[in-house]
Structure formats: structure tokens, C-alpha cells
PDB file of C-alpha atoms and ligand atoms in Angstrom:
ATOM      1  CA  ARG A 210      -0.042   0.203   0.072  1.00 85.00           C
ATOM      2  CA  VAL A 211       1.148   3.598  -0.692  1.00 96.00           C
ATOM      3  CA  ARG A 212       0.332   6.960   0.805  1.00 97.00           C
ATOM      4  CA  VAL A 213      -1.325   9.438  -1.545  1.00 97.00           C
ATOM      5  CA  ARG A 214       1.036  12.266  -0.879  1.00 97.00           C
ATOM      6  CA  GLY A 215      -0.191  15.835  -0.666  1.00 98.00           C
ATOM      7  CA  LEU A 216      -3.803  14.885  -0.236  1.00 98.00           C
ATOM      8  CA  THR A 217      -6.083  15.637   2.788  1.00 98.00           C
ATOM      9  CA  ILE A 218      -9.505  14.077   3.385  1.00 97.00           C
ATOM     10  CA  TYR A 219     -11.592  14.812   6.384  1.00 96.00           C
ATOM     11  CA  ARG A 220     -14.699  13.429   7.723  1.00 97.00           C
ATOM     12  CA  PRO A 221     -17.142  15.639   9.900  1.00 96.00           C
ATOM     13  CA  ILE A 222     -18.251  14.546  13.259  1.00 97.00           C
ATOM     14  CA  ILE A 223     -20.039  15.700  16.282  1.00 97.00           C
ATOM     15  CA  TYR A 224     -19.390  14.697  19.818  1.00 98.00           C
ATOM     16  CA  GLY A 225     -20.963  15.550  23.033  1.00 98.00           C
ATOM     17  CA  ASN A 226     -23.881  14.527  25.339  1.00 98.00           C
ATOM     18  CA  THR A 227     -27.484  14.840  26.232  1.00 98.00           C
ATOM     19  CA  ALA A 228     -28.752  14.787  29.839  1.00 98.00           C
ATOM     20  CA  THR A 229     -32.125  14.335  31.588  1.00 97.00           C
ATOM     21  CA  VAL A 230     -33.068  14.570  35.229  1.00 97.00           C
ATOM     22  CA  LEU A 231     -34.123  11.130  36.691  1.00 96.00           C
ATOM     23  CA  THR A 232     -37.759  10.996  37.926  1.00 93.00           C
ATOM     24  CA  PRO A 233     -38.339  10.354  41.662  1.00 91.00           C
ATOM     25  CA  LYS A 234     -39.311   6.857  40.478  1.00 92.00           C
ATOM     26  CA  GLU A 235     -36.300   6.111  38.602  1.00 93.00           C
ATOM     27  CA  ARG A 236     -34.226   7.390  41.488  1.00 92.00           C
ATOM     28  CA  GLU A 237     -35.976   4.796  43.834  1.00 90.00           C
ATOM     29  CA  SER A 238     -35.275   2.000  41.633  1.00 89.00           C
ATOM     30  CA  SER A 239     -31.645   3.030  40.748  1.00 87.00           C
ATOM     31  CA  SER A 240     -28.646   1.095  42.074  1.00 86.00           C
ATOM     32  CA  ASN A 241     -27.365   4.396  43.403  1.00 92.00           C
ATOM     33  CA  PRO A 242     -29.814   6.832  44.993  1.00 90.00           C
ATOM     34  CA  ASP A 243     -27.330   9.642  44.702  1.00 94.00           C
ATOM     35  CA  HIS A 244     -27.594   9.588  41.016  1.00 96.00           C
ATOM     36  CA  THR A 245     -29.828  12.444  39.573  1.00 96.00           C
ATOM     37  CA  HIS A 246     -29.264  12.331  35.771  1.00 97.00           C
ATOM     38  CA  ARG A 247     -29.199   9.922  33.047  1.00 97.00           C
ATOM     39  CA  TRP A 248     -26.901  10.850  30.156  1.00 98.00           C
ATOM     40  CA  THR A 249     -25.607   9.685  26.934  1.00 98.00           C
ATOM     41  CA  VAL A 250     -22.220  10.547  25.381  1.00 98.00           C
ATOM     42  CA  ALA A 251     -21.522   9.941  21.727  1.00 98.00           C
ATOM     43  CA  VAL A 252     -19.693  10.415  18.487  1.00 98.00           C
ATOM     44  CA  ARG A 253     -21.846  10.691  15.593  1.00 97.00           C
ATOM     45  CA  SER A 254     -21.524  11.646  11.990  1.00 96.00           C
ATOM     46  CA  ALA A 255     -22.101  15.351  11.090  1.00 94.00           C
ATOM     47  CA  ALA A 256     -22.387  14.431   7.375  1.00 83.00           C
ATOM     48  CA  SER A 257     -25.944  13.448   7.038  1.00 63.00           C
ATOM     49  CA  PRO A 258     -28.237  16.058   5.858  1.00 59.00           C
ATOM     50  CA  SER A 259     -31.413  14.804   7.636  1.00 55.00           C
ATOM     51  CA  ASP A 260     -32.540  12.512  10.412  1.00 54.00           C
ATOM     52  CA  ALA A 261     -34.437  10.437   7.720  1.00 50.00           C
ATOM     53  CA  ASP A 262     -30.924   9.594   6.186  1.00 53.00           C
ATOM     54  CA  GLN A 263     -29.664   8.535   9.533  1.00 51.00           C
ATOM     55  CA  VAL A 264     -32.277   5.916   9.663  1.00 55.00           C
ATOM     56  CA  GLY A 265     -30.759   4.286   6.765  1.00 55.00           C
ATOM     57  CA  GLY A 266     -27.320   4.004   8.359  1.00 64.00           C
ATOM     58  CA  ALA A 267     -25.727   7.166   7.025  1.00 67.00           C
ATOM     59  CA  ASP A 268     -24.772   8.043  10.445  1.00 85.00           C
ATOM     60  CA  ASP A 269     -22.898   4.907  10.770  1.00 95.00           C
ATOM     61  CA  LEU A 270     -19.051   5.675  11.238  1.00 97.00           C
ATOM     62  CA  SER A 271     -17.945   2.248  11.513  1.00 97.00           C
ATOM     63  CA  TYR A 272     -16.632   2.082   8.028  1.00 97.00           C
ATOM     64  CA  PHE A 273     -13.603   4.001   9.298  1.00 98.00           C
ATOM     65  CA  ILE A 274     -13.760   3.903  12.979  1.00 98.00           C
ATOM     66  CA  LYS A 275     -12.981   0.777  14.716  1.00 98.00           C
ATOM     67  CA  ARG A 276     -13.423   1.752  18.403  1.00 98.00           C
ATOM     68  CA  VAL A 277     -14.546   4.733  20.546  1.00 98.00           C
ATOM     69  CA  ALA A 278     -13.336   4.480  24.243  1.00 99.00           C
ATOM     70  CA  PHE A 279     -15.037   6.655  26.586  1.00 99.00           C
ATOM     71  CA  LYS A 280     -12.910   7.245  29.774  1.00 98.00           C
ATOM     72  CA  LEU A 281     -15.123   8.224  32.752  1.00 98.00           C
ATOM     73  CA  HIS A 282     -14.526   9.874  36.119  1.00 98.00           C
ATOM     74  CA  ASP A 283     -12.779   7.573  38.461  1.00 98.00           C
ATOM     75  CA  THR A 284     -15.787   7.223  40.627  1.00 97.00           C
ATOM     76  CA  TYR A 285     -17.332   5.038  38.010  1.00 97.00           C
ATOM     77  CA  PRO A 286     -16.544   1.243  37.889  1.00 96.00           C
ATOM     78  CA  ASN A 287     -14.539   0.199  35.054  1.00 98.00           C
ATOM     79  CA  PRO A 288     -14.152   3.949  33.968  1.00 98.00           C
ATOM     80  CA  THR A 289     -12.863   3.027  30.398  1.00 98.00           C
ATOM     81  CA  ARG A 290     -16.002   2.006  28.242  1.00 98.00           C
ATOM     82  CA  ASN A 291     -15.053   0.618  24.757  1.00 98.00           C
ATOM     83  CA  ILE A 292     -17.471   0.873  22.128  1.00 98.00           C
ATOM     84  CA  ASP A 293     -16.644  -1.349  19.175  1.00 98.00           C
ATOM     85  CA  LYS A 294     -19.627  -0.762  16.864  1.00 97.00           C
ATOM     86  CA  HIS A 295     -22.265   1.699  15.683  1.00 97.00           C
ATOM     87  CA  PRO A 296     -23.687   3.560  17.421  1.00 97.00           C
ATOM     88  CA  PHE A 297     -20.703   4.797  19.147  1.00 98.00           C
ATOM     89  CA  GLU A 298     -22.470   5.897  22.376  1.00 98.00           C
ATOM     90  CA  LEU A 299     -22.619   5.300  26.108  1.00 98.00           C
ATOM     91  CA  THR A 300     -25.469   5.865  28.437  1.00 98.00           C
ATOM     92  CA  GLU A 301     -24.851   6.193  32.125  1.00 97.00           C
ATOM     93  CA  THR A 302     -26.447   7.698  35.271  1.00 97.00           C
ATOM     94  CA  GLY A 303     -24.699   9.809  37.813  1.00 97.00           C
ATOM     95  CA  TRP A 304     -24.637  13.116  39.796  1.00 96.00           C
ATOM     96  CA  GLY A 305     -21.891  15.115  38.609  1.00 97.00           C
ATOM     97  CA  GLU A 306     -20.213  16.736  35.686  1.00 97.00           C
ATOM     98  CA  PHE A 307     -16.622  15.881  34.617  1.00 98.00           C
ATOM     99  CA  GLU A 308     -14.307  15.700  31.578  1.00 98.00           C
ATOM    100  CA  ILE A 309     -14.653  12.632  29.440  1.00 98.00           C
ATOM    101  CA  GLN A 310     -11.769  11.428  27.459  1.00 98.00           C
ATOM    102  CA  ILE A 311     -12.680  10.184  24.016  1.00 98.00           C
ATOM    103  CA  ARG A 312     -10.185   7.952  22.304  1.00 98.00           C
ATOM    104  CA  ILE A 313     -11.102   7.228  18.638  1.00 98.00           C
ATOM    105  CA  THR A 314      -9.315   4.148  16.988  1.00 98.00           C
ATOM    106  CA  PHE A 315      -9.514   3.863  13.192  1.00 98.00           C
ATOM    107  CA  ILE A 316      -9.865   0.704  11.195  1.00 98.00           C
ATOM    108  CA  ALA A 317      -6.528  -1.265  10.654  1.00 97.00           C
ATOM    109  CA  GLU A 318      -6.272  -0.616   6.937  1.00 96.00           C
ATOM    110  CA  SER A 319      -6.039   3.210   7.919  1.00 98.00           C
ATOM    111  CA  GLY A 320      -2.559   3.001   9.353  1.00 97.00           C
ATOM    112  CA  GLU A 321      -3.614   5.892  11.389  1.00 98.00           C
ATOM    113  CA  LYS A 322      -2.886   6.662  15.063  1.00 98.00           C
ATOM    114  CA  ALA A 323      -5.792   6.955  17.459  1.00 98.00           C
ATOM    115  CA  ILE A 324      -6.941  10.480  18.283  1.00 98.00           C
ATOM    116  CA  THR A 325      -8.080  11.868  21.618  1.00 98.00           C
ATOM    117  CA  ILE A 326     -10.665  14.573  22.099  1.00 98.00           C
ATOM    118  CA  TYR A 327     -12.176  15.793  25.389  1.00 98.00           C
ATOM    119  CA  HIS A 328     -15.692  16.595  26.160  1.00 98.00           C
ATOM    120  CA  HIS A 329     -17.093  18.201  29.463  1.00 98.00           C
ATOM    121  CA  LEU A 330     -20.046  16.136  30.371  1.00 98.00           C
ATOM    122  CA  LYS A 331     -22.819  18.912  30.900  1.00 97.00           C
ATOM    123  CA  LEU A 332     -25.752  18.090  33.269  1.00 97.00           C
ATOM    124  CA  HIS A 333     -27.134  21.303  34.357  1.00 95.00           C
ATOM    125  CA  PRO A 334     -28.996  23.844  32.080  1.00 91.00           C
ATOM    126  CA  TRP A 335     -28.011  27.431  31.883  1.00 81.00           C
ATOM    127  CA  THR A 336     -30.126  29.649  34.030  1.00 72.00           C
ATOM    128  CA  ALA A 337     -32.081  32.571  32.360  1.00 70.00           C
ATOM    129  CA  SER A 338     -29.730  35.119  33.975  1.00 74.00           C
ATOM    130  CA  GLY A 339     -26.644  33.408  32.742  1.00 70.00           C
ATOM    131  CA  GLU A 340     -25.551  32.907  36.270  1.00 70.00           C
ATOM    132  CA  PRO A 341     -23.067  30.025  36.817  1.00 68.00           C
ATOM    133  CA  GLU A 342     -25.577  28.630  39.322  1.00 79.00           C
ATOM    134  CA  ILE A 343     -27.006  25.145  39.281  1.00 88.00           C
ATOM    135  CA  PRO A 344     -30.807  25.333  39.138  1.00 88.00           C
ATOM    136  CA  PRO A 345     -32.818  23.010  41.518  1.00 90.00           C
ATOM    137  CA  LEU A 346     -33.706  19.568  40.056  1.00 91.00           C
ATOM    138  CA  GLU A 347     -37.434  20.394  39.922  1.00 91.00           C
ATOM    139  CA  VAL A 348     -36.562  23.553  37.754  1.00 90.00           C
ATOM    140  CA  ALA A 349     -34.142  21.756  35.577  1.00 92.00           C
ATOM    141  CA  MET A 350     -36.585  18.955  34.904  1.00 91.00           C
ATOM    142  CA  LYS A 351     -39.069  21.467  33.551  1.00 91.00           C
ATOM    143  CA  MET A 352     -36.352  22.954  31.391  1.00 90.00           C
ATOM    144  CA  GLY A 353     -36.110  19.465  29.601  1.00 93.00           C
ATOM    145  CA  PRO A 354     -33.098  17.620  28.178  1.00 96.00           C
ATOM    146  CA  VAL A 355     -29.668  19.427  28.273  1.00 96.00           C
ATOM    147  CA  HIS A 356     -27.658  19.146  24.975  1.00 97.00           C
ATOM    148  CA  SER A 357     -24.007  20.001  24.799  1.00 97.00           C
ATOM    149  CA  TRP A 358     -22.458  19.132  21.311  1.00 98.00           C
ATOM    150  CA  GLN A 359     -19.465  20.084  19.319  1.00 98.00           C
ATOM    151  CA  TYR A 360     -18.517  19.950  15.554  1.00 97.00           C
ATOM    152  CA  ASP A 361     -15.229  18.676  14.461  1.00 97.00           C
ATOM    153  CA  GLU A 362     -13.449  17.262  11.596  1.00 97.00           C
ATOM    154  CA  VAL A 363     -11.336  14.234  11.698  1.00 98.00           C
ATOM    155  CA  VAL A 364      -8.442  15.113   9.115  1.00 98.00           C
ATOM    156  CA  PHE A 365      -6.361  12.411   7.490  1.00 98.00           C
ATOM    157  CA  ASN A 366      -3.128  13.670   5.745  1.00 98.00           C
ATOM    158  CA  ASP A 367      -1.374  11.628   3.030  1.00 98.00           C
ATOM    159  CA  PRO A 368      -3.793   8.761   3.499  1.00 98.00           C
ATOM    160  CA  TYR A 369      -3.055   5.205   2.297  1.00 98.00           C
ATOM    161  CA  ASN A 370      -4.598   4.599  -1.083  1.00 97.00           C
ATOM    162  CA  ASN A 371      -6.676   1.603   0.143  1.00 97.00           C
ATOM    163  CA  PHE A 372      -7.946   3.596   3.070  1.00 98.00           C
ATOM    164  CA  LEU A 373      -8.783   6.586   0.781  1.00 98.00           C
ATOM    165  CA  ASN A 374     -10.700   4.084  -1.361  1.00 97.00           C
ATOM    166  CA  ILE A 375     -12.799   2.979   1.734  1.00 97.00           C
ATOM    167  CA  LEU A 376     -13.485   6.709   2.613  1.00 97.00           C
ATOM    168  CA  THR A 377     -14.427   7.763  -0.724  1.00 95.00           C
ATOM    169  CA  MET A 378     -16.435   4.604  -1.963  1.00 92.00           C
ATOM    170  CA  HIS A 379     -18.563   4.812   1.205  1.00 88.00           C
TER     171      HIS A 379
HETATM  172  C1  LIG B1322     -17.249  16.784  40.965  1.00 89.80           C
HETATM  173  N1  LIG B1322     -15.481  16.852  39.551  1.00 89.80           N
HETATM  174  O1  LIG B1322     -16.675  16.662  42.105  1.00 89.80           O
HETATM  175  C2  LIG B1322     -16.684  16.365  39.702  1.00 89.80           C
HETATM  176  C3  LIG B1322     -16.716  14.864  39.812  1.00 89.80           C
HETATM  177  C4  LIG B1322     -17.987  12.703  39.429  1.00 89.80           C
HETATM  178  C5  LIG B1322     -19.325  12.219  38.964  1.00 89.80           C
HETATM  179  C6  LIG B1322     -17.970  14.251  39.341  1.00 89.80           C
HETATM  180  C7  LIG B1322     -21.025   8.903  39.324  1.00 89.80           C
HETATM  181  C8  LIG B1322     -20.511   8.410  40.708  1.00 89.80           C
HETATM  182  C9  LIG B1322     -20.794   6.965  41.001  1.00 89.80           C
HETATM  183  C10 LIG B1322     -20.661  10.181  39.175  1.00 89.80           C
HETATM  184  O2  LIG B1322     -21.595  10.998  38.872  1.00 89.80           O
HETATM  185  N2  LIG B1322     -19.531  10.775  39.455  1.00 89.80           N
HETATM  186  O3  LIG B1322     -21.391   6.386  40.404  1.00 89.80           O
HETATM  187  O4  LIG B1322     -20.411   6.650  42.109  1.00 89.80           O
HETATM  188  O5  LIG B1322     -18.367  17.449  41.037  1.00 89.80           O
END
């Protein structure tokens, strides 16, 4: 295999989390009564123009991503969670915000090194005043799910020709 010198190809992604407040019932039946939120952290494709297309699998990044490892706060059991197939996401419950380390490993054909990105897990909504204050749970519950997402591009310089084929033929 040979590298295609001088060529750069990129794939747009979004990464981040959504979070919802647990209902009193959910908290009761939870293994840890301290947990206040359920959240999902994910790496997704930003390439799909509509949700309708994503149903058809256009959102599936596994044609070039082999593994997404989410490294959680040390308060979690087995904090490194490996996701080896689409969808590259993880759902957990908890009580606090923290930095999630996201390590993306590419398929072997790529010859590319893994990359690491960071996402600050966001559980609490912004208050109307913009104060850095955490609103009470009942208030947060009425405000609905919290979303925190970032756009990024995975960039491949001088890609191997076979990997370039995989990327472009998809
Ligand atoms: C804080 N820096 O002190 C943060 C850490 C850790 C959150 C937050 C789960 C704990 C468990 C959990 O929500 N950890 O399952 O025991 O606020």
C-alpha cells in the first residue's frame, strides 16, 4: 500500500452529550440513590443532511472507526468503556459533571494513530440570568433535556490509497 502524498481528506463528526433529570421513581429503582441524571455521550457523523437519512445508516461511522473508548471519572466502576460498533455512544447515570476522554481508533487499513478528544459532560442547564448557578432539580426537570455538542473534523493527511478508497467509496 502507498500513501497518496499531498492529499488531505476529512470526515465531519459531532461529539457531546444529552442529559435528563431522573424522575423520583427512577431514582428509587436506581442502584445508586445519589444519582440524579441519565446521560448519553456519543460520537456521531455530522455528514447526514437529515434524520431520515440517518435511519438508513448514513450516520454509521464504523466504515472508518473501529473503536470509541470513553474514559469516565474514576468514581465510575470500570471507567474506560469501549464501544466497538455503531452507534458509538454510552448511556450512564450519575450526579456530577466531569471531563470525558474520548479516544477514537480507526480501522486497521487506515494505518492511522488513534486520536483523543475531550468533552465536558454537561448535566445542568444554563439559568435565564446566565449565572453559573445550578438550578434546583425540579426547575431543571421542567427545562427539559440538556444538550452539549461540538462539531469537529477528523483529518487524514497523506492517506494510504486503500484507506482513501474506503473513505471515498462509502
Ligand atoms: C465533582 N469533579 O466533584 C466532579 C466529579 C463525578 C461524578 C464528578 C458517578 C459516581 C458513582 C458520578 O456521577 N461521578 O457512580 O459513584 O463534582
